[in-house]
CSV table of C-alpha atoms and ligand atoms in Angstrom, one decimal:
chain,number,residue,atom,x,y,z
A,1,MET,CA,0.2,0.1,0.0
A,2,ARG,CA,0.9,3.8,-0.4
A,3,ILE,CA,-0.4,6.6,0.1
A,4,VAL,CA,0.1,9.3,-2.7
A,5,ASN,CA,-1.5,12.9,-2.4
A,6,GLN,CA,-3.3,11.1,0.4
A,7,LEU,CA,-4.7,8.7,-1.6
A,8,ILE,CA,-4.7,5.6,-0.9
A,9,HIS,CA,-3.3,2.4,-3.2
A,10,LEU,CA,-3.0,-0.9,-3.2
A,11,GLU,CA,-0.1,-1.7,-5.1
A,12,ASP,CA,-0.5,1.6,-8.2
A,13,VAL,CA,-4.2,0.7,-7.8
A,14,PRO,CA,-6.4,3.8,-5.8
A,15,ALA,CA,-8.2,2.2,-3.4
A,16,THR,CA,-11.8,4.5,-5.6
A,17,VAL,CA,-11.6,2.5,-8.4
A,18,ILE,CA,-11.6,-1.3,-6.2
A,19,ALA,CA,-14.3,0.5,-4.8
A,20,GLU,CA,-16.2,1.3,-8.0
A,21,THR,CA,-15.7,-1.5,-10.1
A,22,TYR,CA,-15.9,-4.1,-7.2
A,23,GLY,CA,-18.2,-2.6,-4.1
A,24,THR,CA,-17.6,-2.9,-1.1
A,25,PRO,CA,-16.7,-4.8,1.7
A,26,THR,CA,-13.8,-6.5,-1.4
A,27,TYR,CA,-10.3,-8.0,0.6
A,28,VAL,CA,-8.0,-7.2,-1.6
A,29,TYR,CA,-4.7,-8.8,-2.2
A,30,GLU,CA,-1.1,-7.3,-3.8
A,31,GLU,CA,0.3,-10.4,-5.4
A,32,ASN,CA,3.9,-8.8,-6.0
A,33,ARG,CA,4.3,-8.2,-1.6
A,34,ILE,CA,3.3,-12.0,-1.2
A,35,ARG,CA,6.0,-12.8,-3.6
A,36,GLU,CA,8.5,-10.1,-1.8
A,37,ASN,CA,7.4,-11.9,1.9
A,38,PHE,CA,7.7,-15.8,0.1
A,39,ARG,CA,11.5,-14.8,-1.1
A,40,ARG,CA,12.5,-13.4,1.7
A,41,THR,CA,11.4,-16.4,3.7
A,42,LEU,CA,13.4,-19.0,1.7
A,43,ALA,CA,16.5,-17.1,0.9
A,44,ALA,CA,17.2,-16.0,4.4
A,45,PHE,CA,16.4,-20.1,5.7
A,46,ARG,CA,18.3,-22.0,2.4
A,47,ARG,CA,21.5,-19.2,3.1
A,48,TYR,CA,22.0,-21.1,7.2
A,49,TYR,CA,20.7,-24.4,6.0
A,50,PRO,CA,20.1,-25.2,2.1
A,51,ASP,CA,18.0,-28.7,2.5
A,52,PHE,CA,14.8,-26.1,3.9
A,53,HIS,CA,11.5,-25.7,2.2
A,54,LEU,CA,8.3,-24.3,2.6
A,55,PHE,CA,5.1,-25.2,2.7
A,56,TYR,CA,1.8,-23.1,2.6
A,57,ALA,CA,-0.3,-23.6,5.4
A,58,ILE,CA,-3.5,-22.8,2.8
A,59,LYS,CA,-6.2,-21.9,5.5
A,60,CYS,CA,-4.9,-18.7,6.0
A,61,LEU,CA,-6.4,-17.6,2.8
A,62,ASN,CA,-7.4,-20.1,0.5
A,63,ASN,CA,-8.5,-18.2,-3.0
A,64,LEU,CA,-6.5,-20.2,-5.5
A,65,ALA,CA,-5.4,-17.3,-7.7
A,66,VAL,CA,-3.2,-16.9,-4.4
A,67,ALA,CA,-2.3,-20.0,-3.7
A,68,ASN,CA,-1.1,-20.2,-7.3
A,69,ILE,CA,1.3,-17.7,-6.8
A,70,LEU,CA,2.9,-19.5,-3.9
A,71,ARG,CA,3.1,-22.3,-5.5
A,72,GLN,CA,5.0,-20.6,-8.9
A,73,GLU,CA,7.2,-19.8,-6.0
A,74,GLY,CA,7.8,-23.1,-4.8
A,75,ALA,CA,6.1,-23.8,-1.9
A,76,GLY,CA,3.8,-26.8,-1.1
A,77,ILE,CA,0.6,-27.1,1.2
A,78,ASP,CA,-0.1,-27.5,4.6
A,79,ALA,CA,-3.3,-28.8,4.4
A,80,ALA,CA,-6.0,-29.2,7.3
A,81,SER,CA,-9.1,-31.0,5.7
A,82,VAL,CA,-9.5,-33.2,3.1
A,83,ASN,CA,-10.6,-30.1,1.4
A,84,GLU,CA,-7.7,-28.4,1.4
A,85,ILE,CA,-6.1,-31.1,0.7
A,86,LEU,CA,-8.7,-30.7,-2.6
A,87,LEU,CA,-7.5,-27.2,-3.1
A,88,ALA,CA,-4.3,-28.4,-3.9
A,89,LYS,CA,-4.6,-30.5,-5.1
A,90,ALA,CA,-6.1,-28.1,-7.4
A,91,LEU,CA,-2.9,-26.5,-7.7
A,92,GLY,CA,-1.8,-29.2,-9.7
A,93,LEU,CA,0.2,-30.4,-5.4
A,94,GLY,CA,0.0,-33.3,-4.8
A,95,GLY,CA,2.3,-36.9,-3.0
A,96,GLU,CA,4.9,-34.6,-0.9
A,97,GLU,CA,4.1,-31.6,-2.1
A,98,VAL,CA,1.0,-31.7,0.7
A,99,MET,CA,0.8,-32.0,3.8
A,100,PHE,CA,-2.2,-33.3,6.2
A,101,SER,CA,-2.4,-31.8,9.6
A,102,GLY,CA,-5.8,-32.2,10.4
A,103,ASN,CA,-6.6,-33.6,14.2
A,104,PHE,CA,-9.6,-35.7,15.4
A,105,LEU,CA,-10.5,-36.8,11.4
A,106,SER,CA,-13.3,-38.8,11.1
A,107,ASP,CA,-12.4,-41.6,9.5
A,108,ASP,CA,-13.6,-40.4,6.2
A,109,ASP,CA,-11.0,-38.4,6.6
A,110,ILE,CA,-8.7,-41.1,7.4
A,111,ARG,CA,-9.8,-43.1,4.2
A,112,GLN,CA,-9.5,-39.6,1.9
A,113,GLY,CA,-6.4,-38.8,3.0
A,114,LEU,CA,-4.8,-42.2,2.4
A,115,GLU,CA,-6.5,-42.1,-1.1
A,116,SER,CA,-5.0,-39.1,-2.2
A,117,GLY,CA,-1.4,-39.7,-1.6
A,118,VAL,CA,-0.5,-36.9,0.9
A,119,ILE,CA,1.9,-37.0,3.5
A,120,PHE,CA,0.5,-37.9,6.7
A,121,ASN,CA,1.5,-35.7,9.8
A,122,LEU,CA,-0.8,-37.1,12.9
A,123,ASP,CA,-2.6,-35.7,15.6
A,124,ASP,CA,-2.2,-38.1,18.0
A,125,PRO,CA,-0.9,-42.1,18.1
A,126,SER,CA,-4.4,-43.5,18.5
A,127,LEU,CA,-4.5,-42.4,14.9
A,128,LEU,CA,-1.7,-44.5,13.4
A,129,PRO,CA,-3.6,-48.1,14.2
A,130,ARG,CA,-6.6,-46.6,12.2
A,131,VAL,CA,-4.7,-45.1,9.6
A,132,LEU,CA,-3.2,-48.7,8.5
A,133,ARG,CA,-6.7,-50.3,8.8
A,134,HIS,CA,-7.0,-48.2,5.4
A,135,GLY,CA,-3.6,-49.2,4.1
A,136,ARG,CA,0.3,-48.2,4.9
A,137,PRO,CA,1.0,-45.1,3.7
A,138,GLN,CA,5.1,-44.6,2.5
A,139,VAL,CA,6.2,-42.0,5.0
A,140,ILE,CA,4.1,-41.3,8.6
A,141,ALA,CA,4.6,-37.9,11.3
A,142,PHE,CA,3.4,-37.4,14.0
A,143,ARG,CA,2.3,-33.5,15.4
A,144,VAL,CA,4.9,-33.2,18.8
A,145,ASN,CA,3.6,-30.9,21.7
A,146,PRO,CA,6.9,-29.6,22.9
A,147,GLY,CA,4.9,-27.7,25.9
A,148,TYR,CA,5.7,-24.7,25.1
A,149,GLY,CA,3.8,-22.7,22.6
A,150,ARG,CA,3.2,-18.6,23.0
A,151,SER,CA,1.6,-16.3,20.9
A,152,GLU,CA,1.7,-12.1,20.3
A,153,VAL,CA,-2.4,-12.6,19.3
A,154,GLY,CA,-2.8,-14.0,22.8
A,155,PRO,CA,-4.0,-17.7,23.9
A,156,PHE,CA,-6.3,-18.2,21.9
A,157,VAL,CA,-3.8,-18.8,19.0
A,158,THR,CA,-1.2,-20.5,21.4
A,159,ASN,CA,-1.5,-24.1,19.7
A,160,ALA,CA,1.7,-26.2,21.9
A,161,GLY,CA,1.4,-26.4,26.2
A,162,PRO,CA,-0.7,-28.3,27.9
A,163,ASP,CA,-3.7,-26.5,27.3
A,164,ALA,CA,-4.2,-26.6,23.8
A,165,LYS,CA,-5.5,-29.8,22.0
A,166,PHE,CA,-2.8,-30.5,19.7
A,167,GLY,CA,-0.3,-33.0,19.2
A,168,VAL,CA,1.5,-35.7,20.8
A,169,HIS,CA,2.8,-35.4,24.6
A,170,PRO,CA,6.5,-35.3,24.8
A,171,ASP,CA,6.2,-38.4,26.7
A,172,GLN,CA,4.2,-40.8,23.8
A,173,VAL,CA,6.5,-39.9,21.6
A,174,LEU,CA,8.8,-42.7,21.5
A,175,ASP,CA,5.5,-45.4,21.0
A,176,ALA,CA,4.1,-43.6,18.7
A,177,TYR,CA,7.3,-43.8,16.2
A,178,ARG,CA,7.6,-47.6,17.9
A,179,ALA,CA,4.1,-48.0,16.8
A,180,ALA,CA,4.4,-46.8,13.2
A,181,ARG,CA,8.2,-48.2,12.9
A,182,ASP,CA,6.7,-52.4,14.3
A,183,ALA,CA,3.8,-51.8,11.8
A,184,GLY,CA,6.7,-51.4,8.8
A,185,ILE,CA,6.0,-47.6,7.8
A,186,ARG,CA,9.9,-47.3,7.2
A,187,ARG,CA,10.1,-43.1,6.2
A,188,PHE,CA,9.6,-40.8,9.2
A,189,GLY,CA,9.0,-37.3,9.4
A,190,ALA,CA,8.4,-34.3,12.8
A,191,HIS,CA,6.3,-31.5,12.8
A,192,MET,CA,5.0,-29.3,15.7
A,193,MET,CA,3.4,-26.0,15.5
A,194,PRO,CA,3.5,-24.2,18.8
A,195,GLY,CA,2.3,-20.8,18.3
A,196,SER,CA,1.0,-18.4,15.7
A,197,CYS,CA,2.5,-14.6,15.2
A,198,ILE,CA,5.6,-14.3,16.7
A,199,ARG,CA,8.5,-11.6,15.7
A,200,ASP,CA,11.5,-12.8,18.6
A,201,PRO,CA,14.0,-14.1,16.9
A,202,GLU,CA,15.0,-16.5,20.3
A,203,TYR,CA,11.8,-18.2,19.5
A,204,PHE,CA,12.2,-20.4,16.5
A,205,GLY,CA,15.9,-21.2,18.1
A,206,PHE,CA,14.5,-22.7,21.2
A,207,ILE,CA,11.4,-24.5,19.7
A,208,THR,CA,13.4,-26.1,17.3
A,209,GLY,CA,15.7,-27.3,20.3
A,210,LEU,CA,12.8,-28.4,22.1
A,211,ILE,CA,12.2,-30.7,18.8
A,212,MET,CA,15.1,-32.2,18.2
A,213,ASP,CA,15.9,-32.7,22.2
A,214,ILE,CA,12.6,-35.3,21.5
A,215,ILE,CA,13.1,-36.1,18.5
A,216,GLY,CA,16.9,-37.2,18.8
A,217,LYS,CA,16.2,-39.6,21.3
A,218,ALA,CA,13.5,-40.7,19.3
A,219,SER,CA,16.0,-41.4,16.5
A,220,ARG,CA,18.6,-43.3,18.6
A,221,GLU,CA,15.9,-45.3,20.9
A,222,LEU,CA,14.3,-46.6,18.1
A,223,GLN,CA,17.6,-46.7,14.9
A,224,ILE,CA,15.3,-44.6,12.2
A,225,GLU,CA,15.9,-41.4,10.6
A,226,PHE,CA,13.7,-38.6,10.2
A,227,ASP,CA,13.6,-37.7,6.3
A,228,PHE,CA,11.9,-34.3,7.3
A,229,ILE,CA,11.4,-31.9,10.7
A,230,ASP,CA,8.1,-29.5,10.4
A,231,LEU,CA,8.9,-26.7,12.2
A,232,GLY,CA,5.1,-24.8,12.1
A,233,GLY,CA,4.6,-21.8,10.8
A,234,GLY,CA,3.9,-18.8,13.7
A,235,LEU,CA,6.4,-16.5,11.3
A,236,GLY,CA,4.7,-13.0,12.7
A,237,ILE,CA,4.2,-10.4,11.3
A,238,PRO,CA,3.4,-6.6,13.0
A,239,TYR,CA,-0.4,-5.1,13.4
A,240,LYS,CA,0.3,-2.0,15.3
A,241,PRO,CA,2.4,1.4,13.7
A,242,GLU,CA,4.5,1.2,17.0
A,243,ASP,CA,5.7,-2.3,16.1
A,244,LYS,CA,6.1,-1.3,12.2
A,245,ASP,CA,9.8,-0.8,13.1
A,246,LYS,CA,10.0,-4.0,14.1
A,247,PRO,CA,8.9,-6.5,12.2
A,248,LEU,CA,10.4,-10.6,12.5
A,249,ASP,CA,13.9,-10.9,11.9
A,250,ILE,CA,14.0,-13.6,9.6
A,251,GLU,CA,17.6,-14.0,9.1
A,252,GLU,CA,18.6,-13.4,13.0
A,253,ALA,CA,15.2,-16.0,12.9
A,254,ALA,CA,17.2,-18.6,10.1
A,255,ALA,CA,20.2,-18.1,11.7
A,256,ARG,CA,18.9,-19.7,15.3
A,257,VAL,CA,16.9,-22.3,14.1
A,258,ALA,CA,19.9,-23.4,11.4
A,259,ALA,CA,22.4,-23.3,14.0
A,260,ALA,CA,19.6,-25.2,16.9
A,261,PHE,CA,19.3,-27.9,13.8
A,262,ARG,CA,22.2,-28.6,13.4
A,263,GLN,CA,23.3,-28.8,16.2
A,264,LYS,CA,20.9,-31.5,17.6
A,265,VAL,CA,21.3,-33.4,14.8
A,266,ALA,CA,24.5,-33.5,15.7
A,267,GLU,CA,24.6,-34.2,19.3
A,268,TYR,CA,22.0,-37.0,18.4
A,269,GLY,CA,23.7,-38.5,15.8
A,270,MET,CA,21.5,-38.2,13.3
A,271,LYS,CA,21.8,-38.5,9.1
A,272,PRO,CA,20.6,-34.6,8.4
A,273,PRO,CA,16.6,-34.7,7.4
A,274,ARG,CA,15.0,-31.9,5.3
A,275,LEU,CA,13.9,-28.9,7.1
A,276,MET,CA,10.9,-27.9,6.5
A,277,MET,CA,8.3,-24.8,7.3
A,278,GLU,CA,4.1,-23.5,6.3
A,279,PRO,CA,3.9,-20.3,7.7
A,280,ALA,CA,1.0,-18.8,6.7
A,281,ARG,CA,0.0,-14.9,8.0
A,282,TYR,CA,4.2,-13.9,7.0
A,283,PHE,CA,3.3,-14.4,3.5
A,284,VAL,CA,-0.1,-13.2,2.6
A,285,GLY,CA,-0.5,-11.0,6.3
A,286,ASP,CA,0.4,-7.6,5.1
A,287,ALA,CA,-0.2,-8.3,1.9
A,288,GLY,CA,-3.9,-7.9,1.9
A,289,TYR,CA,-5.8,-5.1,2.9
A,290,LEU,CA,-10.1,-5.2,3.3
A,291,VAL,CA,-11.5,-2.0,1.5
A,292,GLY,CA,-15.2,-0.8,3.0
A,293,ARG,CA,-17.1,2.1,3.2
A,294,VAL,CA,-18.3,4.4,6.1
A,295,HIS,CA,-22.2,4.9,5.9
A,296,CYS,CA,-23.3,6.4,9.0
A,297,ILE,CA,-22.2,8.6,11.4
A,298,LYS,CA,-23.6,8.4,14.8
A,299,ASP,CA,-23.1,11.0,17.8
A,300,SER,CA,-24.7,9.7,21.0
A,301,TYR,CA,-22.6,8.6,24.1
A,302,LYS,CA,-19.7,8.9,21.9
A,303,ARG,CA,-18.7,9.3,17.9
A,304,ILE,CA,-19.3,5.7,16.5
A,305,VAL,CA,-18.9,5.4,12.4
A,306,GLY,CA,-20.5,3.0,10.8
A,307,THR,CA,-19.2,0.9,8.1
A,308,ASP,CA,-20.1,-2.1,6.1
A,309,ILE,CA,-16.4,-4.8,7.6
A,310,GLY,CA,-17.9,-5.8,10.5
A,311,MET,CA,-17.1,-8.5,13.1
A,312,ASN,CA,-18.8,-11.4,9.7
A,313,THR,CA,-16.2,-9.8,7.3
A,314,LEU,CA,-13.2,-9.3,10.1
A,315,ALA,CA,-13.7,-11.9,12.6
A,316,ARG,CA,-10.2,-11.3,14.6
A,317,PRO,CA,-11.0,-8.0,16.6
A,318,ALA,CA,-14.3,-9.1,17.9
A,319,MET,CA,-12.5,-12.5,18.0
A,320,TYR,CA,-9.8,-12.4,19.4
A,321,GLY,CA,-9.4,-9.0,20.0
A,322,ALA,CA,-6.7,-8.6,17.7
A,323,TYR,CA,-5.7,-5.6,16.5
A,324,HIS,CA,-5.8,-3.4,12.6
A,325,HIS,CA,-4.7,-0.6,11.5
A,326,ILE,CA,-7.3,1.9,9.6
A,327,TYR,CA,-6.3,4.2,6.8
A,328,VAL,CA,-9.2,6.5,6.2
A,329,ASP,CA,-9.3,7.5,2.0
A,330,GLY,CA,-8.9,11.1,1.5
A,331,ARG,CA,-7.7,12.1,5.1
A,332,GLU,CA,-4.8,11.2,6.4
A,333,ASP,CA,-3.5,13.7,7.2
A,334,GLY,CA,-6.1,16.3,8.8
A,335,PRO,CA,-6.2,16.1,12.7
A,336,ARG,CA,-7.0,13.5,14.4
A,337,ARG,CA,-10.5,13.0,16.9
A,338,ALA,CA,-11.2,10.2,18.8
A,339,VAL,CA,-14.0,7.9,17.0
A,340,GLY,CA,-16.0,4.1,17.2
A,341,LEU,CA,-16.4,1.9,14.6
A,342,CYS,CA,-18.5,-0.5,14.1
A,343,GLY,CA,-19.8,-2.8,11.3
A,344,GLN,CA,-23.7,-4.1,10.0
A,345,ILE,CA,-24.3,-6.6,12.4
A,346,CYS,CA,-26.7,-6.8,15.4
A,347,GLU,CA,-23.8,-7.3,18.1
A,348,ASN,CA,-22.6,-5.4,20.0
A,349,THR,CA,-18.7,-7.6,19.5
A,350,ASP,CA,-19.6,-5.9,16.3
A,351,PHE,CA,-18.9,-2.1,17.4
A,352,TRP,CA,-15.2,-3.6,17.0
A,353,VAL,CA,-13.1,-0.1,17.1
A,354,LYS,CA,-14.0,1.3,20.4
A,355,ASP,CA,-12.0,4.2,20.8
A,356,ARG,CA,-9.5,5.2,18.2
A,357,PRO,CA,-7.8,8.3,16.8
A,358,LEU,CA,-9.2,8.3,13.0
A,359,PRO,CA,-9.2,11.7,10.8
A,360,ALA,CA,-11.3,14.1,12.8
A,361,GLY,CA,-12.8,14.9,8.9
A,362,ILE,CA,-14.5,11.3,8.6
A,363,GLN,CA,-17.4,11.5,6.7
A,364,VAL,CA,-20.4,9.3,5.3
A,365,GLY,CA,-19.7,7.5,1.8
A,366,ASP,CA,-15.2,7.5,2.2
A,367,LEU,CA,-13.1,4.7,1.9
A,368,VAL,CA,-12.0,3.1,4.8
A,369,VAL,CA,-8.8,0.5,4.5
A,370,VAL,CA,-8.4,-2.1,7.0
A,371,GLU,CA,-4.3,-3.3,7.2
A,372,ASN,CA,-3.0,-6.7,8.0
A,373,ALA,CA,-5.9,-8.3,6.4
A,374,GLY,CA,-5.0,-11.0,4.3
A,375,ALA,CA,-4.4,-13.6,7.0
A,376,TYR,CA,-7.2,-15.6,8.6
A,377,GLY,CA,-9.1,-12.7,6.7
A,378,TYR,CA,-11.8,-13.9,4.5
A,379,VAL,CA,-11.4,-17.9,5.7
A,380,MET,CA,-13.0,-16.4,8.7
A,381,SER,CA,-15.9,-14.2,7.2
A,382,TYR,CA,-19.8,-15.3,7.4
A,383,ALA,CA,-23.0,-14.3,6.7
A,384,TYR,CA,-24.7,-13.5,9.6
A,385,ASN,CA,-27.8,-11.3,10.0
A,386,GLY,CA,-27.8,-12.4,6.0
A,387,ARG,CA,-24.5,-9.8,5.8
A,388,LEU,CA,-23.5,-11.8,2.7
A,389,ARG,CA,-19.2,-12.6,2.5
A,390,PRO,CA,-17.3,-10.1,0.7
A,391,ALA,CA,-15.4,-9.9,-3.1
A,392,GLU,CA,-12.2,-10.7,-3.2
A,393,VAL,CA,-9.6,-9.0,-5.6
A,394,LEU,CA,-5.6,-9.4,-6.7
A,395,VAL,CA,-3.4,-6.5,-7.7
A,396,ASN,CA,0.0,-6.4,-9.3
A,397,GLY,CA,0.7,-2.9,-10.4
A,398,ASP,CA,-2.2,-1.2,-11.9
A,399,ARG,CA,-3.7,-4.5,-13.1
A,400,HIS,CA,-7.0,-5.9,-10.9
A,401,TRP,CA,-8.9,-9.3,-11.6
A,402,LEU,CA,-11.9,-10.3,-9.5
A,403,ILE,CA,-10.4,-13.4,-8.4
A,404,ARG,CA,-13.8,-14.4,-5.6
A,405,GLU,CA,-17.1,-12.8,-6.5
A,406,ARG,CA,-18.6,-11.3,-3.8
A,407,GLU,CA,-21.8,-13.7,-2.7
A,408,THR,CA,-25.9,-12.4,-3.6
A,409,PHE,CA,-29.0,-14.4,-2.7
A,410,ARG,CA,-28.7,-17.1,-4.1
A,411,ASP,CA,-25.4,-18.3,-1.6
A,412,LEU,CA,-27.6,-17.7,1.3
A,413,ILE,CA,-30.4,-20.1,0.8
A,414,ARG,CA,-28.4,-22.5,-2.2
A,415,GLY,CA,-29.1,-25.9,-0.6
A,416,VAL,CA,-31.3,-25.0,2.0
A,417,HIS,CA,-35.0,-27.0,1.5
A,418,VAL,CA,-38.9,-26.3,2.8
A,419,PRO,CA,-41.2,-29.4,3.2
A,420,PRO,CA,-44.4,-29.1,2.0
A,421,HIS,CA,-45.8,-28.3,4.7
A,422,LEU,CA,-43.4,-25.7,5.7
A,423,ARG,CA,-43.6,-24.1,2.5
A,424,PRO,CA,-45.8,-20.7,1.6
A,425,ARG,CA,-49.0,-20.8,-0.7
A,426,PRO,CA,-49.2,-18.3,-3.2
A,427,ALA,CA,-51.0,-15.5,-2.0
A,428,ARG,CA,-54.5,-15.9,-3.7
A,429,LEU,CA,-54.8,-19.6,-2.1
A,430,ARG,CA,-54.1,-17.9,1.0
A,431,LYS,CA,-57.0,-15.5,0.4
A,432,LEU,CA,-59.3,-18.1,-0.7
A,433,ALA,CA,-59.0,-20.5,2.4
A,434,ARG,CA,-59.8,-17.9,5.0
B,1,LLP,N1,0.5,-25.0,10.6
B,1,LLP,C1,-0.4,-25.4,11.2
B,1,LLP,C2,-0.7,-26.5,11.6
B,1,LLP,C3,-1.0,-24.4,11.3
B,1,LLP,O1,-2.9,-24.4,12.3
B,1,LLP,C4,-1.3,-22.8,11.4
B,1,LLP,C5,-2.2,-22.1,11.8
B,1,LLP,C6,-0.1,-22.7,9.6
B,1,LLP,C7,1.3,-23.6,10.0
B,1,LLP,C8,0.1,-21.0,9.9
B,1,LLP,O2,0.6,-20.8,10.7
B,1,LLP,P1,0.7,-18.8,10.6
B,1,LLP,O3,2.5,-18.8,10.1
B,1,LLP,O4,-0.5,-18.7,10.0
B,1,LLP,O5,0.9,-18.7,12.6
B,1,LLP,N2,-6.8,-17.0,13.3
B,1,LLP,C9,-6.1,-16.5,14.3
B,1,LLP,C10,-4.6,-17.5,14.2
B,1,LLP,C11,-4.4,-19.4,14.1
B,1,LLP,C12,-4.1,-19.9,13.3
B,1,LLP,C13,-4.0,-21.3,13.2
B,1,LLP,N3,-3.2,-22.3,12.7
B,1,LLP,C14,-5.6,-15.5,13.9
B,1,LLP,O6,-6.5,-14.2,13.6
B,1,LLP,O7,-4.6,-14.7,14.6
């Protein structure tokens, strides 16, 4: 994003062009930013560990246009469900380019996951016999919960430690791999995902040491080698303006990960595994914006600016108390005044900015642009109150493409069936019946 003469541009496309062409609210993604984010990550980690590979956790933004950008750059896919495996297939990816890291899987999930031929990453040892009932995968990974997790978003997205629902307890890891080995599986991987949105490079070195101590012991004890170790996602981005000058030092993170990794590989006498990560937010978070419009301004107990961006369009503030910075098109240089800002949903959690200095001249009809909306934005939107899901647009330079249509009323009633005895009768018949 850049602001030229107070006018907001996504790459070179003015926000007004987006709003006039596609309506509001609309998610907009900057193609070049996504590419830069991916390349920066790959280059940093490969510098310190050449056998390093990146998967994209497609859960955070699952539009195939965006996922194809990352595929072109060389990413595999981390899939959280069978449908995400199908998205990967739609990208032309399969086999060991895709990892299935579901949790609490149904038998159907297991069967379809196996049939798809992707890497199976098991969240619990109890899944192994269930998988084996359907077939024997070439390679098995377990998701380890190393007992420690962390997140700048807060406890809601801390995905490991005693309070998390994810992963295998360290005390169960040895038996889990033993069972897999004894079942004839010969290729192994290991995975963890302790938290999301962390900008502290030290953290990444630390968690690498944690998993490698657990996996190194299993390797030594069971006499098995590991094809790959996957450190999950978690690379963080700054959301607040005061943190803008404190982005994650990706070079430092990569250096620390590689140093811890090499040291543990040597300590446990392992054959050096492939090193993997599967970030999501870091690739697309700061490449995405949400463009909305101000429809009403009310002066009641306080001044409240009503826009078409609500908790249904961007769930993170209402769900996690997450901060997203907001710009007002054409007014950023003006004086500021503290106001509230909300969407159009009949819930007070939709009043998602209670008190923030926004441009004082904000008026009905103005465009607001919400920053860092690429990750966990559109995918977590929903159609509550009949407020339908927004459109998605990709920009590259001064070009722009609709990559997902705005929902219409048909989407609201798609797949809904009203039994005959509940159907309204035409008005004429109703009159005759009286
Ligand atoms: N791998 C696995 C197995 C995951 O569960 C996740 C995210 C990722 C990778 C990607 O993590 P990232 O690089 O984005 O940190 N909805 C929350 C975030 C939930 C994270 C879920 N798992 C938010 O809006 O902040």
